[in-house]
């Protein structure tokens, strides 16, 4: 059984939209693209690299796939991520794409939830969901996420797409590992652990 790992960069107030650059995702008038680099550090980069070591595939929604497919095939070959991103298998969930051209990419057929269940039951390593907020929320609603790997950066944006948006299913999380970089970014891995408990003081 393969595991689905949601790998996401977040602001302190939970925004995941457009961490990589001003033009990455301006949907709904988002004006704060590129917020991650000024608050990242070498330890963040090392942690992100570690996310990919046990994985042999990525699962991407259409928007993230198109962003990645326009960048990584011609990215700097000296960047240690370039070969990894291009060589990994990519599974793409989309209701509008009819083909995917980036090397080692496969367009999922039929219902996304059913297709992901089949992927989980197949042989292989972990599958990382990178970015792809709408897809991640669909997987969360259907109990298909095995682990969250998050970098939570010391910046507040105040608006934008959130990983845990309104309507997220209440879920208890079991910490796997949590650390803080010298720049103040929290690097955490958490596994769903049933429903939250409630009590009073």
Short mmCIF file of C-alpha atoms in Angstrom, two decimals:
data_model
loop_
_atom_site.label_atom_id
_atom_site.label_comp_id
_atom_site.label_asym_id
_atom_site.label_seq_id
_atom_site.Cartn_x
_atom_site.Cartn_y
_atom_site.Cartn_z
CA UNK A 1 0.00 0.00 0.00
CA UNK A 2 1.44 3.34 -1.06
CA UNK A 3 1.00 6.44 1.07
CA UNK A 4 -0.30 9.83 -0.03
CA UNK A 5 1.80 12.62 1.49
CA UNK A 6 0.57 16.23 1.26
CA UNK A 7 3.63 18.50 1.03
CA UNK A 8 2.78 22.17 1.38
CA UNK A 9 4.37 25.53 2.18
CA UNK A 10 2.22 27.70 4.45
CA UNK A 11 2.29 31.18 5.92
CA UNK A 12 1.73 31.44 9.66
CA UNK A 13 -1.94 32.20 8.94
CA UNK A 14 -2.27 29.14 6.72
CA UNK A 15 -2.06 30.62 3.21
CA UNK A 16 -0.58 28.28 0.58
CA UNK A 17 -1.18 30.37 -2.55
CA UNK A 18 1.71 31.31 -4.85
CA UNK A 19 4.73 30.81 -2.58
CA UNK A 20 7.13 30.66 -5.51
CA UNK A 21 6.69 33.95 -7.33
CA UNK A 22 4.47 36.96 -8.11
CA UNK A 23 3.13 35.39 -11.33
CA UNK A 24 2.60 31.89 -9.98
CA UNK A 25 -1.10 32.17 -9.08
CA UNK A 26 -2.87 35.51 -9.07
CA UNK A 27 -6.36 33.99 -8.92
CA UNK A 28 -8.94 36.09 -7.07
CA UNK A 29 -6.62 39.09 -7.28
CA UNK A 30 -3.93 37.59 -5.04
CA UNK A 31 -1.13 40.17 -4.82
CA UNK A 32 1.38 38.49 -2.52
CA UNK A 33 2.94 35.81 -4.71
CA UNK A 34 6.55 35.01 -3.90
CA UNK A 35 6.21 35.24 -0.13
CA UNK A 36 8.27 32.13 0.64
CA UNK A 37 11.80 32.92 -0.58
CA UNK A 38 12.41 35.91 1.74
CA UNK A 39 11.55 33.76 4.77
CA UNK A 40 13.21 30.49 3.69
CA UNK A 41 16.69 29.29 4.63
CA UNK A 42 19.07 26.39 3.93
CA UNK A 43 17.39 24.21 6.54
CA UNK A 44 14.06 24.62 4.76
CA UNK A 45 15.68 23.51 1.50
CA UNK A 46 17.20 20.46 3.16
CA UNK A 47 13.86 19.51 4.70
CA UNK A 48 12.06 19.80 1.38
CA UNK A 49 14.72 17.65 -0.29
CA UNK A 50 14.10 15.05 2.38
CA UNK A 51 10.41 14.95 1.49
CA UNK A 52 11.30 13.53 -1.91
CA UNK A 53 13.75 10.82 -0.86
CA UNK A 54 11.15 8.13 -0.01
CA UNK A 55 8.77 9.20 -2.81
CA UNK A 56 8.75 7.90 -6.34
CA UNK A 57 5.85 9.94 -7.73
CA UNK A 58 3.93 13.20 -7.45
CA UNK A 59 0.19 13.72 -7.62
CA UNK A 60 -0.72 17.13 -9.02
CA UNK A 61 -3.81 19.14 -9.80
CA UNK A 62 -4.05 20.94 -13.11
CA UNK A 63 -2.86 24.36 -11.99
CA UNK A 64 0.21 23.07 -10.16
CA UNK A 65 0.98 20.70 -13.02
CA UNK A 66 0.91 23.56 -15.54
CA UNK A 67 3.13 25.73 -13.32
CA UNK A 68 5.67 22.93 -12.87
CA UNK A 69 5.54 21.78 -16.51
CA UNK A 70 6.32 25.31 -17.70
CA UNK A 71 9.34 25.59 -15.39
CA UNK A 72 11.15 22.34 -14.60
CA UNK A 73 11.86 20.98 -18.11
CA UNK A 74 14.07 24.01 -18.82
CA UNK A 75 15.23 24.72 -15.27
CA UNK A 76 18.90 25.04 -14.34
CA UNK A 77 20.39 21.52 -14.56
CA UNK A 78 22.75 22.39 -11.71
CA UNK A 79 19.76 22.81 -9.41
CA UNK A 80 19.62 19.51 -7.49
CA UNK A 81 15.84 19.49 -7.75
CA UNK A 82 15.73 19.75 -11.54
CA UNK A 83 16.58 16.16 -12.39
CA UNK A 84 14.47 14.85 -9.53
CA UNK A 85 11.36 16.77 -10.57
CA UNK A 86 11.73 15.82 -14.23
CA UNK A 87 12.50 12.15 -13.62
CA UNK A 88 9.79 11.42 -11.03
CA UNK A 89 6.51 10.06 -12.28
CA UNK A 90 3.72 12.62 -12.25
CA UNK A 91 0.03 11.70 -11.92
CA UNK A 92 -2.24 14.56 -12.94
CA UNK A 93 -5.84 15.03 -11.81
CA UNK A 94 -7.79 17.32 -14.14
CA UNK A 95 -11.31 17.70 -15.49
CA UNK A 96 -10.14 19.83 -18.43
CA UNK A 97 -6.77 18.56 -19.68
CA UNK A 98 -6.86 15.96 -22.44
CA UNK A 99 -3.12 15.25 -22.51
CA UNK A 100 0.04 15.89 -20.49
CA UNK A 101 3.37 16.45 -22.21
CA UNK A 102 5.88 16.80 -19.36
CA UNK A 103 8.06 13.70 -19.27
CA UNK A 104 6.87 10.83 -17.08
CA UNK A 105 3.41 12.32 -16.66
CA UNK A 106 0.13 10.38 -16.67
CA UNK A 107 -3.34 11.91 -16.78
CA UNK A 108 -5.64 10.13 -14.32
CA UNK A 109 -8.75 8.71 -15.95
CA UNK A 110 -12.26 8.74 -14.55
CA UNK A 111 -13.19 9.80 -11.05
CA UNK A 112 -10.19 11.29 -9.21
CA UNK A 113 -11.01 9.70 -5.86
CA UNK A 114 -11.35 6.24 -7.40
CA UNK A 115 -8.13 6.73 -9.38
CA UNK A 116 -6.21 7.75 -6.26
CA UNK A 117 -7.54 4.76 -4.33
CA UNK A 118 -6.17 2.53 -7.10
CA UNK A 119 -2.82 4.31 -6.93
CA UNK A 120 -2.65 3.78 -3.17
CA UNK A 121 -3.32 0.07 -3.66
CA UNK A 122 -0.59 -0.30 -6.30
CA UNK A 123 3.06 -1.19 -5.76
CA UNK A 124 5.61 1.57 -5.27
CA UNK A 125 6.82 4.27 -2.93
CA UNK A 126 5.14 7.30 -1.43
CA UNK A 127 3.21 9.71 -3.64
CA UNK A 128 3.69 13.40 -2.82
CA UNK A 129 0.84 15.84 -3.38
CA UNK A 130 2.66 19.13 -4.01
CA UNK A 131 0.72 22.41 -3.98
CA UNK A 132 -2.59 21.43 -5.64
CA UNK A 133 -4.83 22.84 -2.91
CA UNK A 134 -8.18 21.85 -4.45
CA UNK A 135 -6.94 18.31 -5.03
CA UNK A 136 -5.54 18.07 -1.50
CA UNK A 137 -8.87 19.14 -0.04
CA UNK A 138 -10.69 16.50 -2.11
CA UNK A 139 -8.31 13.84 -0.82
CA UNK A 140 -8.77 15.05 2.76
CA UNK A 141 -12.56 14.84 2.50
CA UNK A 142 -12.29 11.20 1.41
CA UNK A 143 -9.74 10.12 4.02
CA UNK A 144 -6.97 9.51 1.49
CA UNK A 145 -4.18 11.57 3.09
CA UNK A 146 -1.71 9.51 5.14
CA UNK A 147 0.60 12.34 6.21
CA UNK A 148 1.06 16.11 6.03
CA UNK A 149 4.55 17.55 5.61
CA UNK A 150 4.42 21.28 6.13
CA UNK A 151 6.75 24.23 6.28
CA UNK A 152 5.07 27.01 8.26
CA UNK A 153 6.86 30.29 7.61
CA UNK A 154 7.06 33.38 9.85
CA UNK A 155 4.94 35.67 7.69
CA UNK A 156 1.26 36.66 7.75
CA UNK A 157 -0.46 37.37 4.45
CA UNK A 158 -4.08 37.74 5.57
CA UNK A 159 -5.75 36.52 2.37
CA UNK A 160 -5.43 33.75 -0.20
CA UNK A 161 -6.03 30.04 -0.63
CA UNK A 162 -5.59 27.94 2.49
CA UNK A 163 -4.81 24.25 2.77
CA UNK A 164 -7.23 23.84 5.67
CA UNK A 165 -10.02 25.98 4.32
CA UNK A 166 -13.50 26.52 5.74
CA UNK A 167 -15.31 23.20 5.73
CA UNK A 168 -12.24 21.06 6.43
CA UNK A 169 -13.17 17.88 8.30
CA UNK A 170 -12.15 18.10 11.98
CA UNK A 171 -9.17 15.78 12.38
CA UNK A 172 -6.74 15.00 15.19
CA UNK A 173 -3.11 14.91 14.12
CA UNK A 174 -0.26 12.84 15.52
CA UNK A 175 3.10 14.67 15.25
CA UNK A 176 5.78 12.59 13.54
CA UNK A 177 8.53 15.19 13.67
CA UNK A 178 8.55 18.93 14.36
CA UNK A 179 11.52 21.29 14.29
CA UNK A 180 12.22 24.98 13.85
CA UNK A 181 14.87 26.36 11.52
CA UNK A 182 17.25 29.16 12.42
CA UNK A 183 15.05 31.49 10.38
CA UNK A 184 11.96 30.60 12.38
CA UNK A 185 10.20 28.25 9.96
CA UNK A 186 8.41 25.31 11.54
CA UNK A 187 9.03 22.06 9.65
CA UNK A 188 6.45 19.52 10.72
CA UNK A 189 5.17 16.10 9.73
CA UNK A 190 1.77 15.01 11.04
CA UNK A 191 -0.40 11.95 10.52
CA UNK A 192 -4.21 11.94 10.77
CA UNK A 193 -5.25 10.33 14.04
CA UNK A 194 -9.03 10.08 14.10
CA UNK A 195 -11.37 12.78 15.35
CA UNK A 196 -10.35 15.53 17.78
CA UNK A 197 -11.24 15.21 21.43
CA UNK A 198 -13.03 18.02 23.22
CA UNK A 199 -12.87 19.01 26.88
CA UNK A 200 -13.01 22.05 29.14
CA UNK A 201 -10.79 23.51 31.86
#
